[in-house]
Tab-separated table of C-alpha atoms in Angstrom:
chain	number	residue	atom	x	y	z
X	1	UNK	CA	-9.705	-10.564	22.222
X	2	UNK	CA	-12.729	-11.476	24.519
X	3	UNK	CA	-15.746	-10.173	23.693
X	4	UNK	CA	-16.865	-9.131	26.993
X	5	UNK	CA	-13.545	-6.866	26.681
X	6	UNK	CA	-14.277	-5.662	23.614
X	7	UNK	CA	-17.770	-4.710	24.684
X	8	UNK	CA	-16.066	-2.789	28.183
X	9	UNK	CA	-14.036	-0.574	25.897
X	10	UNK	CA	-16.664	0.575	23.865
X	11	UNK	CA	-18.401	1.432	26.769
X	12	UNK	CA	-15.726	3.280	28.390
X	13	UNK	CA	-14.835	5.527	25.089
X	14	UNK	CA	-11.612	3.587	24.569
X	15	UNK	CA	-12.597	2.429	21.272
X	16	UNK	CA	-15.525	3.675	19.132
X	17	UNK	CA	-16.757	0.065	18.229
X	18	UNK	CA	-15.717	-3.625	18.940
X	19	UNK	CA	-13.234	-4.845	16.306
X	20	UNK	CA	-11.673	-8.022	16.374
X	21	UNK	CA	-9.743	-8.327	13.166
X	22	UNK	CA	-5.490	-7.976	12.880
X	23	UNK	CA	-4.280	-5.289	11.484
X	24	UNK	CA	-1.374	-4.891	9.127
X	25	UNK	CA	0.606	-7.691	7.622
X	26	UNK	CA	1.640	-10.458	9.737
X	27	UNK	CA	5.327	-11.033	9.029
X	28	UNK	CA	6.706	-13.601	11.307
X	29	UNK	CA	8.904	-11.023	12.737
X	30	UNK	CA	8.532	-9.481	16.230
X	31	UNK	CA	10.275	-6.782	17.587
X	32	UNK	CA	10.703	-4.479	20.617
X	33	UNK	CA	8.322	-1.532	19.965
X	34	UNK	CA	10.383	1.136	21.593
X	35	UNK	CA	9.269	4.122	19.511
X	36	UNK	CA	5.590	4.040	20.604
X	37	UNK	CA	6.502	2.920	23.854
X	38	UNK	CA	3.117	0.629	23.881
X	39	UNK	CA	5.031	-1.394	25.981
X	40	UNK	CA	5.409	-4.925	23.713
X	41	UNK	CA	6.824	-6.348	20.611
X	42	UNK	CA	5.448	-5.740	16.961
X	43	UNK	CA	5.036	-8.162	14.148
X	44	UNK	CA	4.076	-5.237	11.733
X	45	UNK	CA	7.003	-5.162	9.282
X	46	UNK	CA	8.141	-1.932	10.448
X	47	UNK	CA	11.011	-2.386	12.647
X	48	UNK	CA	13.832	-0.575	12.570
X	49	UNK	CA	16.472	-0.052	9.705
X	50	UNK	CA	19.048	-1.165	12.616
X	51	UNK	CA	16.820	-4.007	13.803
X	52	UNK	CA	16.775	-5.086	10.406
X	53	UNK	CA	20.495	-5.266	10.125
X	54	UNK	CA	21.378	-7.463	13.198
X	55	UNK	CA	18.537	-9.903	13.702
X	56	UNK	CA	19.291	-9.675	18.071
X	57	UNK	CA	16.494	-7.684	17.982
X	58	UNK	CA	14.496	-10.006	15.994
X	59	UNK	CA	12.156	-12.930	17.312
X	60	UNK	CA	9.981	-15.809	15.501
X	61	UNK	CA	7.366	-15.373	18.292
X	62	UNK	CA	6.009	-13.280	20.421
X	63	UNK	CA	7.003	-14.728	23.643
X	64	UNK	CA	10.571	-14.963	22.562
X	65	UNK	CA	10.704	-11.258	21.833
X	66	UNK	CA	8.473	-10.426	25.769
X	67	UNK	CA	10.746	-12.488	27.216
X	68	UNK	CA	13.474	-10.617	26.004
X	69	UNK	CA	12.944	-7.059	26.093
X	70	UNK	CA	10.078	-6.796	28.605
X	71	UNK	CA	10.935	-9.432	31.645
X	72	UNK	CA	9.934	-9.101	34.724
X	73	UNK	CA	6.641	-7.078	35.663
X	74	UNK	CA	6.345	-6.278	32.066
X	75	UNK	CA	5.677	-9.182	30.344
X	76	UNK	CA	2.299	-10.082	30.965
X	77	UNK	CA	1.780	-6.826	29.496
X	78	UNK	CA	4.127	-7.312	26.425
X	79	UNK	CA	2.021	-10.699	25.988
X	80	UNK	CA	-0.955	-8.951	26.214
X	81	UNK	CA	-2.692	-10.875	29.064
């Protein structure tokens, strides 16, 4: 993440301080995050017991799984830019 953004959410109260580390394990694995509803695809290690069982749901990147689940007006969102 950009700096400058980082710095902009601290100053709004949307974080407490700028972090730019990843969180969590990075599996390889993306998937649709439709419990949280944040709106993109996960690579957490967390998906779903049915995700996990029929690998439609699963993606080797994180455009493949945007592309996917969250077309249209949603994926620059889903890709985070």
């Amino acid at each position: 993440i950009n700096q400058t953004i980082l710095d902009c959410l601290v100053v709004w109260g949307t974080i407490s301080e700028a972090r730019t580390e990843v969180r969590g394990p990075r599996t390889g694995v993306f998937y649709p995050d439709w419990q949280y509803q944040s709106g993109t695809c996960l690579e957490d290690g967390n998906e779903p017991l049915y995700m996990k069982k029929n690998d439609v749901w699963l993606f080797s990147s994180l455009e493949g799984c945007c592309s996917r689940f969250y077309s249209g007006w949603n994926f620059n969102k889903c890709m985070n830019v």
